[in-house]
Amino acid sequence: MICWHKIFDQEEKKEYFQYLMENYEKSRLNSIIYPAHKQLFRAFELSDFESIKVVILGQDPYHQPGQANGLAFSVPKSTKIPPSLTNIYKALHFDLDIPPAPHGELSAWAQQGVFLLNCLLSVTHQQPESAKKLGWETFTDRIIQILSREHSYLVFFLWGKYAQKKIKLIDEKKHLILTSAHPSPLSAYRGFLNCQHFSKANEFLVQNGLTPINWDLNDT
């Protein structure tokens, strides 16, 4: 049985990963880096490999203090909900009539098998995409490929052009790929708010004998 421990054990031996982690550690010495080091691989810790049903791809963590918590689009309960997540909640309300949650902590999704993966796992304070040259995408592209190969009937949410570039890593014959504009206020009006991805994902899961996701975060 494949698991995150085995995958990390294999990747950590590779030259690219060693170079990546060296660069990451250097960045921590010279700059303020988000998320906190202990939360760097939190998405992997909260979603067992075998339990994953849905993959939501983000680009990189939030770059302001107190926001990034290791899960794509998620923030701690004490933090103001960012605009992109506000729009995700609006889309969820439109789709399934679920009222927006009073917080932005998405760990309840992760614990049900929603893998909230940022393709760049770190970011420098107030510098979006600053970790692009560290080598994170070599690692996260590999993770996407392994998920596609080892699983059947995953649902991939690819919101925005950046995430949609990852389609080439996914076996479209085995998995459901849902695409739309990014939930950012700059683009959400281009079809994201009424994309109905949450109900489409659950329909696909049920059709393939899997338990649907409870997207309601109001009681978490």
Coordinates of C-alpha atoms in Angstrom, one line a residue:
M1 CA 0.0 0.0 0.0
I2 CA 1.3 3.4 -1.0
C3 CA 1.4 6.2 1.6
W4 CA 2.8 9.6 2.1
H5 CA 5.7 8.2 4.2
K6 CA 6.8 6.0 1.3
I7 CA 6.5 8.8 -1.2
F8 CA 8.5 11.2 0.9
D9 CA 11.1 8.6 1.6
Q10 CA 11.6 8.1 -2.2
E11 CA 11.6 11.8 -3.1
E12 CA 13.9 12.9 -0.2
K13 CA 16.7 10.7 -1.7
K14 CA 16.5 12.6 -5.0
E15 CA 18.9 15.4 -5.8
Y16 CA 16.2 17.9 -6.7
F17 CA 14.5 17.5 -3.3
Q18 CA 17.8 17.9 -1.4
Y19 CA 18.5 21.1 -3.4
L20 CA 14.9 22.3 -2.8
M21 CA 15.2 21.9 0.9
E22 CA 18.6 23.5 1.0
N23 CA 17.1 26.5 -0.8
Y24 CA 14.1 26.6 1.5
E25 CA 16.3 26.6 4.6
K26 CA 18.4 29.4 3.2
S27 CA 15.3 31.4 2.6
R28 CA 14.2 30.9 6.2
L29 CA 17.5 32.3 7.4
N30 CA 17.3 35.5 5.3
S31 CA 13.5 36.3 5.2
I32 CA 10.2 35.9 6.9
I33 CA 8.7 32.8 5.3
Y34 CA 5.1 31.5 5.4
P35 CA 3.6 29.2 6.5
A36 CA 5.3 28.4 9.8
H37 CA 7.9 25.7 9.3
K38 CA 5.9 23.1 11.3
Q39 CA 2.9 23.7 8.9
L40 CA 4.9 23.3 5.7
F41 CA 3.6 19.8 4.9
R42 CA 0.3 20.2 6.8
A43 CA -1.8 19.3 3.7
F44 CA -0.1 15.9 3.7
E45 CA -0.5 15.4 7.4
L46 CA -4.3 16.0 7.4
S47 CA -5.2 14.0 4.3
D48 CA -4.1 10.4 4.2
F49 CA -3.0 9.4 0.8
E50 CA -5.5 6.5 0.5
S51 CA -8.4 8.7 1.7
I52 CA -8.0 11.5 -0.9
K53 CA -11.1 12.1 -3.1
V54 CA -10.8 15.7 -4.2
V55 CA -7.7 17.8 -5.0
I56 CA -7.9 21.6 -4.9
L57 CA -4.8 23.3 -6.3
G58 CA -3.6 26.7 -5.2
Q59 CA -0.6 28.5 -6.5
D60 CA 1.3 29.6 -3.3
P61 CA 0.5 30.4 0.3
Y62 CA -1.0 33.7 1.5
H63 CA 1.9 36.2 2.0
Q64 CA 0.6 38.4 4.8
P65 CA 1.2 37.7 8.6
G66 CA -1.2 35.3 10.3
Q67 CA -2.8 33.9 7.1
A68 CA -1.0 30.8 5.7
N69 CA -1.6 27.6 7.6
G70 CA -0.3 25.0 5.2
L71 CA -3.6 24.3 3.4
A72 CA -4.4 26.0 0.0
F73 CA -7.0 28.8 0.4
S74 CA -7.3 28.2 4.2
V75 CA -6.5 30.6 7.1
P76 CA -6.6 30.2 10.9
K77 CA -10.0 30.7 12.6
S78 CA -8.8 33.9 14.2
T79 CA -7.9 35.5 10.8
K80 CA -10.2 37.5 8.6
I81 CA -11.4 35.5 5.6
P82 CA -9.5 36.5 2.5
P83 CA -11.3 37.6 -0.7
S84 CA -10.6 34.5 -2.7
L85 CA -12.0 32.3 0.1
T86 CA -15.0 34.6 0.5
N87 CA -15.8 33.9 -3.2
I88 CA -15.3 30.2 -2.7
Y89 CA -18.0 30.4 0.1
K90 CA -20.2 32.4 -2.3
A91 CA -19.9 29.7 -5.0
L92 CA -20.7 27.1 -2.4
H93 CA -23.8 29.0 -1.3
F94 CA -24.9 29.3 -4.9
D95 CA -24.3 25.7 -5.6
L96 CA -25.5 23.9 -2.4
D97 CA -27.3 26.6 -0.5
I98 CA -24.7 26.3 2.3
P99 CA -24.3 29.6 4.2
P100 CA -20.8 31.0 4.3
A101 CA -18.8 29.8 7.3
P102 CA -17.8 32.4 9.9
H103 CA -14.2 31.3 9.7
G104 CA -11.6 30.3 7.0
E105 CA -10.2 27.2 8.5
L106 CA -10.6 24.4 5.9
S107 CA -9.1 21.5 7.9
A108 CA -12.5 19.8 8.1
W109 CA -12.4 19.4 4.4
A110 CA -8.9 18.1 4.5
Q111 CA -9.9 15.4 7.1
Q112 CA -12.6 14.2 4.7
G113 CA -10.1 13.6 1.8
V114 CA -10.0 17.1 0.2
F115 CA -6.3 17.6 -0.6
L116 CA -5.6 21.3 -0.4
L117 CA -2.3 21.6 -2.2
N118 CA -0.4 24.8 -3.0
C119 CA 2.0 24.1 -5.9
L120 CA 4.5 26.3 -4.2
L121 CA 4.6 25.4 -0.5
S122 CA 6.3 28.5 0.8
V123 CA 6.3 32.2 0.2
T124 CA 8.3 35.2 1.5
H125 CA 6.5 37.9 3.4
Q126 CA 4.6 40.3 1.1
Q127 CA 6.2 38.7 -2.0
P128 CA 3.7 36.4 -3.9
E129 CA 5.3 33.7 -6.1
S130 CA 8.7 34.4 -4.4
A131 CA 9.4 30.7 -4.0
K132 CA 9.1 29.9 -7.7
K133 CA 12.8 29.4 -8.1
L134 CA 13.2 27.1 -5.0
G135 CA 12.0 24.1 -6.9
W136 CA 8.7 23.3 -5.3
E137 CA 6.9 22.6 -8.5
T138 CA 9.2 19.7 -9.3
F139 CA 8.0 18.2 -6.1
T140 CA 4.3 19.1 -6.3
D141 CA 4.1 18.1 -10.0
R142 CA 5.4 14.7 -8.9
I143 CA 2.7 14.5 -6.2
I144 CA 0.0 15.3 -8.7
Q145 CA 1.3 12.6 -11.1
I146 CA 1.4 10.0 -8.3
L147 CA -2.1 10.9 -7.2
S148 CA -3.4 10.5 -10.8
R149 CA -1.5 7.2 -11.3
E150 CA -2.3 5.5 -8.0
H151 CA -5.9 6.6 -7.5
S152 CA -9.1 6.1 -9.4
Y153 CA -12.1 8.6 -9.5
L154 CA -10.4 11.6 -8.0
V155 CA -11.9 15.1 -8.6
F156 CA -9.5 17.9 -9.5
F157 CA -10.6 21.5 -9.0
L158 CA -8.4 23.6 -11.3
W159 CA -9.3 27.2 -10.7
G160 CA -7.5 29.7 -12.9
K161 CA -4.9 29.5 -15.6
Y162 CA -2.0 28.5 -13.3
A163 CA -3.8 25.5 -12.0
Q164 CA -5.1 24.5 -15.4
K165 CA -1.6 24.1 -16.6
K166 CA -1.4 21.0 -14.5
I167 CA -4.0 19.1 -16.6
K168 CA -1.2 17.5 -18.5
L169 CA -0.2 15.7 -15.3
I170 CA -3.6 14.1 -14.8
D171 CA -5.2 11.1 -16.5
E172 CA -8.5 12.5 -17.7
K173 CA -9.8 9.0 -18.5
K174 CA -9.7 8.0 -14.8
H175 CA -10.5 11.3 -13.0
L176 CA -13.0 14.2 -13.2
I177 CA -11.3 17.5 -13.9
L178 CA -13.3 20.7 -13.2
T179 CA -12.0 24.0 -14.4
S180 CA -13.2 27.6 -14.0
A181 CA -11.8 31.1 -13.4
H182 CA -9.9 31.7 -10.3
P183 CA -11.9 32.7 -7.2
S184 CA -9.8 36.0 -6.9
P185 CA -12.0 39.1 -7.0
L186 CA -10.1 40.0 -10.2
S187 CA -11.6 37.0 -12.1
A188 CA -14.3 35.2 -10.0
Y189 CA -17.0 37.0 -12.0
R190 CA -15.9 35.1 -15.1
G191 CA -17.8 32.0 -14.2
F192 CA -16.4 30.9 -10.9
L193 CA -19.3 32.0 -8.7
N194 CA -21.8 29.8 -10.5
C195 CA -19.5 26.9 -11.5
Q196 CA -21.3 24.3 -9.2
H197 CA -18.1 22.4 -8.7
F198 CA -19.0 21.2 -5.2
S199 CA -22.2 19.4 -6.3
K200 CA -20.5 18.1 -9.4
A201 CA -17.8 16.6 -7.4
N202 CA -20.2 14.9 -5.0
E203 CA -22.3 13.5 -7.8
F204 CA -19.1 12.0 -9.4
L205 CA -18.0 10.5 -6.1
V206 CA -21.4 8.9 -5.4
Q207 CA -21.6 7.5 -9.0
N208 CA -18.4 5.8 -8.3
G209 CA -19.3 4.3 -4.9
L210 CA -17.6 6.9 -2.7
T211 CA -18.9 8.9 0.2
P212 CA -19.6 12.6 -0.8
I213 CA -17.9 15.5 0.9
N214 CA -19.7 17.5 3.5
W215 CA -18.8 21.0 2.4
D216 CA -20.6 22.7 5.3
L217 CA -18.0 24.3 7.6
N218 CA -20.5 26.1 9.9
D219 CA -20.3 23.5 12.7
T220 CA -16.5 23.0 12.6

